[in-house]
Amino acid sequence: MSAAADGRPPVRRVAALPSSLLASAGCALLVVALVAFDARFQHWFVVPVAVCGALAACDALDWLRGRFDIFDPVGLIGLFGVYFFFAAPLLHVAWDRWISSAYWLALVPPPADWRPWLGWMAWLNALGLLCYRAARAPFLGQRGPRRRWRVWRLAPRRFGPILLIAVALTTLAQVLVFLAFGGFGGFISAFEEQSRDGFAGLGWAFAIAESAPILLLMGVAAELGSRARKPSWTTVILVLLAFFCLRLIFGGLRGSRSNTVWALFWGVGILHLWVRPIPKRLIVAGLAFLLTFMYFYGFYKAVGRDALRAFEGAEVRAELVEDTGRSFEALVLADLGRSDIQAFILYRLSERDAGMRLARGRTYLGALALLVPRSAWPDRPPTKQKEGTELFYGPGSYVPGRWSASKVYGLAGEAMLNFGPLAVPLAFIIFGLLVGFLHRHLRELGRRDARLLIAPFLVNLCIIVLISDSDNILFSLIKNGAVPALILLVGCDRVRYRRATRGG
């Protein structure tokens, strides 16, 4: 019965406020509060930072409102962007935490006041975000009905046997890697004693061996997704825990947190897209778990098995933090953010007497050259390490194989190292095209399209593009994606469909 029929006044529906308005108001109110209560924020840098926050928060709010799928790249970039472009610069000032002082020499002093450089970098990022939104805009509109399309279907007679063989071979490869170091304990000891140098030349072996957990999860998801009844949440959580433990063994023990964190992102995405949708509250709980894991695992990366002492109590953890520098603030600002290092690049490039030379695209060429073994190309061009080293230690300080900086500069940072500040908007245009293209094609995939099994990896790659450099991106693309993509290529049938037309 209607409200008018039973005498009640009709209910007037109020249109939801636009996300852009809510985002702008929220960022502005927070900045005004900081300016009112903390003198350190009484500086013009908060204006462009707030603009960046508003631009990113629009997509984040649309994600929270359900206008994007949980694993849509546009929504996730917006959600992460609120932290990356807005919260991180403010936290740097609030905590007074900057790039480690171990990098500074008398010849390369840091800026006396970081806030102007955070502000100028924020203006560049704001322009970049506007370009990003413009570049992806054509992909966000609704497309008309397609006349032809293709669907990837798991081939029952091929996918299962091929997957079993691949899991067996990749597991065998991991066992052989352990045996090469004298067993499980020897592998950990090699990491503790030599860190990354002990694993030099094993990149291809790791690419094969560390694919086993995600291949196994693909098989489990295919089986669970084929059942008429959805699995219980207990089953889903147990599958994720098993996958997490396997990933620690297959890759995590050599000190790479990203190996485990990004793999978990992929795993959750597979279960969400293929098995059953995962609610946002579980996603939030998962993020809290990942931050906790990254904090404690940072101690393992620094001191190996002695990291277990971190569970003995707060005093022991405080000692480990003091000895290693692996604080929660360092995790949040250095591992998940690039605000200070990008501001420092801008600062150094602005110094007329700094002697900084732009790479002119060589860091990207150097990343591609990593595909060729050094034995075949001894003089292959250096990666971002050359410019990164000279950024901190001055021109001529880079000595291949002996002295180099290993920082990560992010999308905007590497663009500036190559072509200067004006390259930042162009980098964001390319980024927007990538995100928009992926958004459209993922939206058009059917529920049982096998490409959904690799879709979360591609979404994750978008985040990596924003925060990492070209060599890291290429490494992740090949090491983590090559083997699963090959299995899907071989184990799927590509079925073409055509929409019937009148008279046809």
PDB file of N, CA and C in Angstrom, residues 242-331:
ATOM      1  N   ALA A 242      45.998 -20.970   4.585  1.00  0.00           N
ATOM      2  CA  ALA A 242      46.902 -21.953   3.986  1.00  0.00           C
ATOM      3  C   ALA A 242      47.747 -21.303   2.892  1.00  0.00           C
ATOM      4  N   PHE A 243      47.112 -20.474   2.087  1.00  0.00           N
ATOM      5  CA  PHE A 243      47.839 -19.777   1.024  1.00  0.00           C
ATOM      6  C   PHE A 243      48.894 -18.844   1.614  1.00  0.00           C
ATOM      7  N   PHE A 244      48.547 -18.141   2.687  1.00  0.00           N
ATOM      8  CA  PHE A 244      49.489 -17.243   3.348  1.00  0.00           C
ATOM      9  C   PHE A 244      50.715 -18.008   3.851  1.00  0.00           C
ATOM     10  N   CYS A 245      50.497 -19.145   4.482  1.00  0.00           N
ATOM     11  CA  CYS A 245      51.615 -19.945   4.999  1.00  0.00           C
ATOM     12  C   CYS A 245      52.499 -20.463   3.868  1.00  0.00           C
ATOM     13  N   LEU A 246      51.870 -20.927   2.797  1.00  0.00           N
ATOM     14  CA  LEU A 246      52.644 -21.401   1.651  1.00  0.00           C
ATOM     15  C   LEU A 246      53.467 -20.270   1.042  1.00  0.00           C
ATOM     16  N   ARG A 247      52.881 -19.097   0.977  1.00  0.00           N
ATOM     17  CA  ARG A 247      53.598 -17.980   0.368  1.00  0.00           C
ATOM     18  C   ARG A 247      54.786 -17.549   1.215  1.00  0.00           C
ATOM     19  N   LEU A 248      54.680 -17.702   2.535  1.00  0.00           N
ATOM     20  CA  LEU A 248      55.829 -17.413   3.388  1.00  0.00           C
ATOM     21  C   LEU A 248      56.980 -18.357   3.081  1.00  0.00           C
ATOM     22  N   ILE A 249      56.654 -19.617   2.835  1.00  0.00           N
ATOM     23  CA  ILE A 249      57.690 -20.605   2.527  1.00  0.00           C
ATOM     24  C   ILE A 249      58.233 -20.388   1.118  1.00  0.00           C
ATOM     25  N   PHE A 250      57.336 -20.154   0.171  1.00  0.00           N
ATOM     26  CA  PHE A 250      57.729 -19.963  -1.220  1.00  0.00           C
ATOM     27  C   PHE A 250      57.951 -18.472  -1.490  1.00  0.00           C
ATOM     28  N   GLY A 251      59.032 -17.926  -1.013  1.00  0.00           N
ATOM     29  CA  GLY A 251      59.376 -16.539  -1.325  1.00  0.00           C
ATOM     30  C   GLY A 251      59.518 -15.622  -0.136  1.00  0.00           C
ATOM     31  N   GLY A 252      58.708 -15.804   0.890  1.00  0.00           N
ATOM     32  CA  GLY A 252      58.764 -14.889   2.021  1.00  0.00           C
ATOM     33  C   GLY A 252      60.023 -15.014   2.850  1.00  0.00           C
ATOM     34  N   LEU A 253      60.635 -16.194   2.865  1.00  0.00           N
ATOM     35  CA  LEU A 253      61.786 -16.425   3.729  1.00  0.00           C
ATOM     36  C   LEU A 253      63.034 -15.678   3.282  1.00  0.00           C
ATOM     37  N   ARG A 254      63.045 -15.163   2.068  1.00  0.00           N
ATOM     38  CA  ARG A 254      64.221 -14.408   1.639  1.00  0.00           C
ATOM     39  C   ARG A 254      64.070 -12.910   1.900  1.00  0.00           C
ATOM     40  N   GLY A 255      63.123 -12.559   2.770  1.00  0.00           N
ATOM     41  CA  GLY A 255      63.063 -11.199   3.288  1.00  0.00           C
ATOM     42  C   GLY A 255      62.249 -10.214   2.494  1.00  0.00           C
ATOM     43  N   SER A 256      61.459 -10.687   1.536  1.00  0.00           N
ATOM     44  CA  SER A 256      60.656  -9.771   0.729  1.00  0.00           C
ATOM     45  C   SER A 256      59.218  -9.771   1.226  1.00  0.00           C
ATOM     46  N   ARG A 257      58.831  -8.688   1.907  1.00  0.00           N
ATOM     47  CA  ARG A 257      57.446  -8.585   2.368  1.00  0.00           C
ATOM     48  C   ARG A 257      56.479  -8.459   1.200  1.00  0.00           C
ATOM     49  N   SER A 258      56.905  -7.762   0.162  1.00  0.00           N
ATOM     50  CA  SER A 258      56.013  -7.567  -0.980  1.00  0.00           C
ATOM     51  C   SER A 258      55.646  -8.890  -1.633  1.00  0.00           C
ATOM     52  N   ASN A 259      56.561  -9.870  -1.577  1.00  0.00           N
ATOM     53  CA  ASN A 259      56.254 -11.192  -2.122  1.00  0.00           C
ATOM     54  C   ASN A 259      54.983 -11.751  -1.510  1.00  0.00           C
ATOM     55  N   THR A 260      54.846 -11.569  -0.209  1.00  0.00           N
ATOM     56  CA  THR A 260      53.696 -12.121   0.502  1.00  0.00           C
ATOM     57  C   THR A 260      52.488 -11.196   0.437  1.00  0.00           C
ATOM     58  N   VAL A 261      52.710  -9.898   0.620  1.00  0.00           N
ATOM     59  CA  VAL A 261      51.595  -8.947   0.674  1.00  0.00           C
ATOM     60  C   VAL A 261      50.862  -8.886  -0.660  1.00  0.00           C
ATOM     61  N   TRP A 262      51.603  -8.711  -1.749  1.00  0.00           N
ATOM     62  CA  TRP A 262      50.943  -8.612  -3.054  1.00  0.00           C
ATOM     63  C   TRP A 262      50.323  -9.938  -3.465  1.00  0.00           C
ATOM     64  N   ALA A 263      50.942 -11.041  -3.061  1.00  0.00           N
ATOM     65  CA  ALA A 263      50.344 -12.343  -3.364  1.00  0.00           C
ATOM     66  C   ALA A 263      49.022 -12.517  -2.625  1.00  0.00           C
ATOM     67  N   LEU A 264      48.946 -12.048  -1.382  1.00  0.00           N
ATOM     68  CA  LEU A 264      47.682 -12.116  -0.640  1.00  0.00           C
ATOM     69  C   LEU A 264      46.609 -11.259  -1.308  1.00  0.00           C
ATOM     70  N   PHE A 265      47.001 -10.110  -1.800  1.00  0.00           N
ATOM     71  CA  PHE A 265      46.069  -9.260  -2.551  1.00  0.00           C
ATOM     72  C   PHE A 265      45.501 -10.042  -3.731  1.00  0.00           C
ATOM     73  N   TRP A 266      46.377 -10.708  -4.460  1.00  0.00           N
ATOM     74  CA  TRP A 266      45.957 -11.506  -5.607  1.00  0.00           C
ATOM     75  C   TRP A 266      45.039 -12.639  -5.172  1.00  0.00           C
ATOM     76  N   GLY A 267      45.432 -13.319  -4.090  1.00  0.00           N
ATOM     77  CA  GLY A 267      44.640 -14.449  -3.610  1.00  0.00           C
ATOM     78  C   GLY A 267      43.242 -14.049  -3.174  1.00  0.00           C
ATOM     79  N   VAL A 268      43.143 -12.948  -2.430  1.00  0.00           N
ATOM     80  CA  VAL A 268      41.823 -12.466  -2.006  1.00  0.00           C
ATOM     81  C   VAL A 268      40.991 -12.084  -3.222  1.00  0.00           C
ATOM     82  N   GLY A 269      41.644 -11.476  -4.211  1.00  0.00           N
ATOM     83  CA  GLY A 269      40.930 -11.099  -5.423  1.00  0.00           C
ATOM     84  C   GLY A 269      40.379 -12.295  -6.179  1.00  0.00           C
ATOM     85  N   ILE A 270      41.141 -13.377  -6.249  1.00  0.00           N
ATOM     86  CA  ILE A 270      40.666 -14.593  -6.919  1.00  0.00           C
ATOM     87  C   ILE A 270      39.427 -15.135  -6.219  1.00  0.00           C
ATOM     88  N   LEU A 271      39.482 -15.208  -4.902  1.00  0.00           N
ATOM     89  CA  LEU A 271      38.336 -15.733  -4.157  1.00  0.00           C
ATOM     90  C   LEU A 271      37.124 -14.811  -4.294  1.00  0.00           C
ATOM     91  N   HIS A 272      37.363 -13.504  -4.325  1.00  0.00           N
ATOM     92  CA  HIS A 272      36.259 -12.549  -4.462  1.00  0.00           C
ATOM     93  C   HIS A 272      35.598 -12.647  -5.838  1.00  0.00           C
ATOM     94  N   LEU A 273      36.401 -12.722  -6.871  1.00  0.00           N
ATOM     95  CA  LEU A 273      35.867 -12.689  -8.235  1.00  0.00           C
ATOM     96  C   LEU A 273      35.388 -14.049  -8.727  1.00  0.00           C
ATOM     97  N   TRP A 274      35.935 -15.132  -8.157  1.00  0.00           N
ATOM     98  CA  TRP A 274      35.659 -16.457  -8.712  1.00  0.00           C
ATOM     99  C   TRP A 274      34.822 -17.337  -7.784  1.00  0.00           C
ATOM    100  N   VAL A 275      34.985 -17.162  -6.463  1.00  0.00           N
ATOM    101  CA  VAL A 275      34.329 -18.073  -5.515  1.00  0.00           C
ATOM    102  C   VAL A 275      33.102 -17.421  -4.887  1.00  0.00           C
ATOM    103  N   ARG A 276      33.295 -16.344  -4.118  1.00  0.00           N
ATOM    104  CA  ARG A 276      32.174 -15.603  -3.549  1.00  0.00           C
ATOM    105  C   ARG A 276      32.627 -14.200  -3.178  1.00  0.00           C
ATOM    106  N   PRO A 277      31.755 -13.196  -3.353  1.00  0.00           N
ATOM    107  CA  PRO A 277      32.143 -11.812  -3.067  1.00  0.00           C
ATOM    108  C   PRO A 277      32.534 -11.635  -1.598  1.00  0.00           C
ATOM    109  N   ILE A 278      33.595 -10.890  -1.385  1.00  0.00           N
ATOM    110  CA  ILE A 278      34.090 -10.644  -0.033  1.00  0.00           C
ATOM    111  C   ILE A 278      33.625  -9.259   0.412  1.00  0.00           C
ATOM    112  N   PRO A 279      32.969  -9.142   1.564  1.00  0.00           N
ATOM    113  CA  PRO A 279      32.459  -7.832   2.019  1.00  0.00           C
ATOM    114  C   PRO A 279      33.582  -6.898   2.437  1.00  0.00           C
ATOM    115  N   LYS A 280      33.268  -5.616   2.454  1.00  0.00           N
ATOM    116  CA  LYS A 280      34.278  -4.597   2.763  1.00  0.00           C
ATOM    117  C   LYS A 280      34.818  -4.738   4.178  1.00  0.00           C
ATOM    118  N   ARG A 281      33.995  -5.215   5.114  1.00  0.00           N
ATOM    119  CA  ARG A 281      34.479  -5.318   6.499  1.00  0.00           C
ATOM    120  C   ARG A 281      35.619  -6.327   6.611  1.00  0.00           C
ATOM    121  N   LEU A 282      35.572  -7.389   5.801  1.00  0.00           N
ATOM    122  CA  LEU A 282      36.676  -8.345   5.795  1.00  0.00           C
ATOM    123  C   LEU A 282      37.903  -7.757   5.119  1.00  0.00           C
ATOM    124  N   ILE A 283      37.685  -6.916   4.116  1.00  0.00           N
ATOM    125  CA  ILE A 283      38.807  -6.244   3.469  1.00  0.00           C
ATOM    126  C   ILE A 283      39.522  -5.344   4.469  1.00  0.00           C
ATOM    127  N   VAL A 284      38.756  -4.603   5.270  1.00  0.00           N
ATOM    128  CA  VAL A 284      39.347  -3.717   6.280  1.00  0.00           C
ATOM    129  C   VAL A 284      40.120  -4.531   7.316  1.00  0.00           C
ATOM    130  N   ALA A 285      39.535  -5.646   7.768  1.00  0.00           N
ATOM    131  CA  ALA A 285      40.237  -6.515   8.721  1.00  0.00           C
ATOM    132  C   ALA A 285      41.518  -7.060   8.104  1.00  0.00           C
ATOM    133  N   GLY A 286      41.460  -7.394   6.823  1.00  0.00           N
ATOM    134  CA  GLY A 286      42.650  -7.888   6.139  1.00  0.00           C
ATOM    135  C   GLY A 286      43.742  -6.844   6.048  1.00  0.00           C
ATOM    136  N   LEU A 287      43.365  -5.579   5.831  1.00  0.00           N
ATOM    137  CA  LEU A 287      44.360  -4.509   5.778  1.00  0.00           C
ATOM    138  C   LEU A 287      45.052  -4.339   7.125  1.00  0.00           C
ATOM    139  N   ALA A 288      44.290  -4.437   8.212  1.00  0.00           N
ATOM    140  CA  ALA A 288      44.886  -4.344   9.547  1.00  0.00           C
ATOM    141  C   ALA A 288      45.865  -5.491   9.775  1.00  0.00           C
ATOM    142  N   PHE A 289      45.494  -6.690   9.325  1.00  0.00           N
ATOM    143  CA  PHE A 289      46.385  -7.840   9.453  1.00  0.00           C
ATOM    144  C   PHE A 289      47.664  -7.629   8.650  1.00  0.00           C
ATOM    145  N   LEU A 290      47.538  -7.108   7.428  1.00  0.00           N
ATOM    146  CA  LEU A 290      48.708  -6.907   6.577  1.00  0.00           C
ATOM    147  C   LEU A 290      49.665  -5.879   7.169  1.00  0.00           C
ATOM    148  N   LEU A 291      49.137  -4.792   7.740  1.00  0.00           N
ATOM    149  CA  LEU A 291      50.003  -3.797   8.371  1.00  0.00           C
ATOM    150  C   LEU A 291      50.756  -4.400   9.550  1.00  0.00           C
ATOM    151  N   THR A 292      50.060  -5.213  10.339  1.00  0.00           N
ATOM    152  CA  THR A 292      50.716  -5.883  11.466  1.00  0.00           C
ATOM    153  C   THR A 292      51.800  -6.828  10.972  1.00  0.00           C
ATOM    154  N   PHE A 293      51.476  -7.601   9.939  1.00  0.00           N
ATOM    155  CA  PHE A 293      52.458  -8.524   9.365  1.00  0.00           C
ATOM    156  C   PHE A 293      53.675  -7.770   8.834  1.00  0.00           C
ATOM    157  N   MET A 294      53.449  -6.686   8.101  1.00  0.00           N
ATOM    158  CA  MET A 294      54.561  -5.935   7.529  1.00  0.00           C
ATOM    159  C   MET A 294      55.448  -5.343   8.614  1.00  0.00           C
ATOM    160  N   TYR A 295      54.845  -4.923   9.725  1.00  0.00           N
ATOM    161  CA  TYR A 295      55.633  -4.352  10.821  1.00  0.00           C
ATOM    162  C   TYR A 295      56.556  -5.398  11.429  1.00  0.00           C
ATOM    163  N   PHE A 296      56.002  -6.549  11.799  1.00  0.00           N
ATOM    164  CA  PHE A 296      56.823  -7.576  12.442  1.00  0.00           C
ATOM    165  C   PHE A 296      57.780  -8.234  11.449  1.00  0.00           C
ATOM    166  N   TYR A 297      57.346  -8.387  10.207  1.00  0.00           N
ATOM    167  CA  TYR A 297      58.224  -9.025   9.232  1.00  0.00           C
ATOM    168  C   TYR A 297      59.384  -8.116   8.849  1.00  0.00           C
ATOM    169  N   GLY A 298      59.225  -6.807   9.076  1.00  0.00           N
ATOM    170  CA  GLY A 298      60.340  -5.902   8.853  1.00  0.00           C
ATOM    171  C   GLY A 298      61.532  -6.241   9.733  1.00  0.00           C
ATOM    172  N   PHE A 299      61.274  -6.733  10.942  1.00  0.00           N
ATOM    173  CA  PHE A 299      62.367  -7.151  11.817  1.00  0.00           C
ATOM    174  C   PHE A 299      63.093  -8.361  11.236  1.00  0.00           C
ATOM    175  N   TYR A 300      62.337  -9.304  10.653  1.00  0.00           N
ATOM    176  CA  TYR A 300      62.980 -10.464  10.024  1.00  0.00           C
ATOM    177  C   TYR A 300      63.867 -10.014   8.872  1.00  0.00           C
ATOM    178  N   LYS A 301      63.406  -9.039   8.113  1.00  0.00           N
ATOM    179  CA  LYS A 301      64.200  -8.539   6.996  1.00  0.00           C
ATOM    180  C   LYS A 301      65.504  -7.930   7.480  1.00  0.00           C
ATOM    181  N   ALA A 302      65.496  -7.381   8.700  1.00  0.00           N
ATOM    182  CA  ALA A 302      66.678  -6.709   9.227  1.00  0.00           C
ATOM    183  C   ALA A 302      67.603  -7.646   9.993  1.00  0.00           C
ATOM    184  N   VAL A 303      67.037  -8.560  10.798  1.00  0.00           N
ATOM    185  CA  VAL A 303      67.884  -9.375  11.690  1.00  0.00           C
ATOM    186  C   VAL A 303      67.638 -10.869  11.555  1.00  0.00           C
ATOM    187  N   GLY A 304      66.837 -11.295  10.605  1.00  0.00           N
ATOM    188  CA  GLY A 304      66.615 -12.724  10.416  1.00  0.00           C
ATOM    189  C   GLY A 304      65.821 -13.348  11.547  1.00  0.00           C
ATOM    190  N   ARG A 305      66.278 -14.527  11.972  1.00  0.00           N
ATOM    191  CA  ARG A 305      65.525 -15.270  12.984  1.00  0.00           C
ATOM    192  C   ARG A 305      65.458 -14.571  14.330  1.00  0.00           C
ATOM    193  N   ASP A 306      66.357 -13.643  14.581  1.00  0.00           N
ATOM    194  CA  ASP A 306      66.283 -12.879  15.828  1.00  0.00           C
ATOM    195  C   ASP A 306      65.017 -12.030  15.911  1.00  0.00           C
ATOM    196  N   ALA A 307      64.310 -11.912  14.798  1.00  0.00           N
ATOM    197  CA  ALA A 307      63.062 -11.143  14.797  1.00  0.00           C
ATOM    198  C   ALA A 307      62.020 -11.757  15.711  1.00  0.00           C
ATOM    199  N   LEU A 308      62.147 -13.045  16.028  1.00  0.00           N
ATOM    200  CA  LEU A 308      61.198 -13.682  16.945  1.00  0.00           C
ATOM    201  C   LEU A 308      61.213 -13.028  18.318  1.00  0.00           C
ATOM    202  N   ARG A 309      62.296 -12.344  18.639  1.00  0.00           N
ATOM    203  CA  ARG A 309      62.369 -11.647  19.925  1.00  0.00           C
ATOM    204  C   ARG A 309      61.325 -10.544  20.022  1.00  0.00           C
ATOM    205  N   ALA A 310      60.825 -10.067  18.897  1.00  0.00           N
ATOM    206  CA  ALA A 310      59.838  -8.982  18.911  1.00  0.00           C
ATOM    207  C   ALA A 310      58.569  -9.379  19.645  1.00  0.00           C
ATOM    208  N   PHE A 311      58.316 -10.680  19.755  1.00  0.00           N
ATOM    209  CA  PHE A 311      57.108 -11.151  20.436  1.00  0.00           C
ATOM    210  C   PHE A 311      57.318 -11.305  21.944  1.00  0.00           C
ATOM    211  N   GLU A 312      58.519 -11.002  22.430  1.00  0.00           N
ATOM    212  CA  GLU A 312      58.796 -11.153  23.854  1.00  0.00           C
ATOM    213  C   GLU A 312      58.245 -10.001  24.686  1.00  0.00           C
ATOM    214  N   GLY A 313      57.955  -8.878  24.057  1.00  0.00           N
ATOM    215  CA  GLY A 313      57.399  -7.761  24.816  1.00  0.00           C
ATOM    216  C   GLY A 313      57.738  -6.426  24.192  1.00  0.00           C
ATOM    217  N   ALA A 314      57.117  -5.375  24.731  1.00  0.00           N
ATOM    218  CA  ALA A 314      57.277  -4.034  24.168  1.00  0.00           C
ATOM    219  C   ALA A 314      58.711  -3.527  24.302  1.00  0.00           C
ATOM    220  N   GLU A 315      59.386  -3.864  25.421  1.00  0.00           N
ATOM    221  CA  GLU A 315      60.752  -3.379  25.614  1.00  0.00           C
ATOM    222  C   GLU A 315      61.699  -3.968  24.579  1.00  0.00           C
ATOM    223  N   VAL A 316      61.537  -5.256  24.304  1.00  0.00           N
ATOM    224  CA  VAL A 316      62.394  -5.898  23.302  1.00  0.00           C
ATOM    225  C   VAL A 316      62.119  -5.302  21.922  1.00  0.00           C
ATOM    226  N   ARG A 317      60.844  -5.063  21.624  1.00  0.00           N
ATOM    227  CA  ARG A 317      60.511  -4.453  20.329  1.00  0.00           C
ATOM    228  C   ARG A 317      61.126  -3.064  20.212  1.00  0.00           C
ATOM    229  N   ALA A 318      61.112  -2.308  21.310  1.00  0.00           N
ATOM    230  CA  ALA A 318      61.708  -0.971  21.282  1.00  0.00           C
ATOM    231  C   ALA A 318      63.205  -1.054  20.982  1.00  0.00           C
ATOM    232  N   GLU A 319      63.881  -2.072  21.541  1.00  0.00           N
ATOM    233  CA  GLU A 319      65.304  -2.263  21.256  1.00  0.00           C
ATOM    234  C   GLU A 319      65.527  -2.606  19.787  1.00  0.00           C
ATOM    235  N   LEU A 320      64.673  -3.480  19.257  1.00  0.00           N
ATOM    236  CA  LEU A 320      64.801  -3.847  17.847  1.00  0.00           C
ATOM    237  C   LEU A 320      64.564  -2.646  16.940  1.00  0.00           C
ATOM    238  N   VAL A 321      63.593  -1.822  17.301  1.00  0.00           N
ATOM    239  CA  VAL A 321      63.322  -0.622  16.504  1.00  0.00           C
ATOM    240  C   VAL A 321      64.530   0.301  16.513  1.00  0.00           C
ATOM    241  N   GLU A 322      65.138   0.469  17.691  1.00  0.00           N
ATOM    242  CA  GLU A 322      66.302   1.349  17.798  1.00  0.00           C
ATOM    243  C   GLU A 322      67.486   0.796  17.015  1.00  0.00           C
ATOM    244  N   ASP A 323      67.668  -0.533  17.043  1.00  0.00           N
ATOM    245  CA  ASP A 323      68.808  -1.147  16.358  1.00  0.00           C
ATOM    246  C   ASP A 323      68.627  -1.203  14.845  1.00  0.00           C
ATOM    247  N   THR A 324      67.394  -1.397  14.397  1.00  0.00           N
ATOM    248  CA  THR A 324      67.151  -1.630  12.971  1.00  0.00           C
ATOM    249  C   THR A 324      66.515  -0.452  12.246  1.00  0.00           C
ATOM    250  N   GLY A 325      65.880   0.454  12.999  1.00  0.00           N
ATOM    251  CA  GLY A 325      65.147   1.541  12.361  1.00  0.00           C
ATOM    252  C   GLY A 325      63.805   1.123  11.789  1.00  0.00           C
ATOM    253  N   ARG A 326      63.376  -0.117  12.083  1.00  0.00           N
ATOM    254  CA  ARG A 326      62.117  -0.634  11.530  1.00  0.00           C
ATOM    255  C   ARG A 326      60.943  -0.260  12.429  1.00  0.00           C
ATOM    256  N   SER A 327      60.650   1.014  12.494  1.00  0.00           N
ATOM    257  CA  SER A 327      59.534   1.485  13.308  1.00  0.00           C
ATOM    258  C   SER A 327      58.246   1.462  12.493  1.00  0.00           C
ATOM    259  N   PHE A 328      57.130   1.631  13.194  1.00  0.00           N
ATOM    260  CA  PHE A 328      55.853   1.703  12.491  1.00  0.00           C
ATOM    261  C   PHE A 328      55.809   2.936  11.594  1.00  0.00           C
ATOM    262  N   GLU A 329      56.397   4.043  12.064  1.00  0.00           N
ATOM    263  CA  GLU A 329      56.426   5.252  11.247  1.00  0.00           C
ATOM    264  C   GLU A 329      57.209   5.027   9.959  1.00  0.00           C
ATOM    265  N   ALA A 330      58.337   4.296  10.063  1.00  0.00           N
ATOM    266  CA  ALA A 330      59.123   4.006   8.860  1.00  0.00           C
ATOM    267  C   ALA A 330      58.333   3.145   7.887  1.00  0.00           C
ATOM    268  N   LEU A 331      57.572   2.188   8.417  1.00  0.00           N
ATOM    269  CA  LEU A 331      56.734   1.347   7.558  1.00  0.00           C
ATOM    270  C   LEU A 331      55.714   2.194   6.811  1.00  0.00           C
TER     271      LEU A 331
END
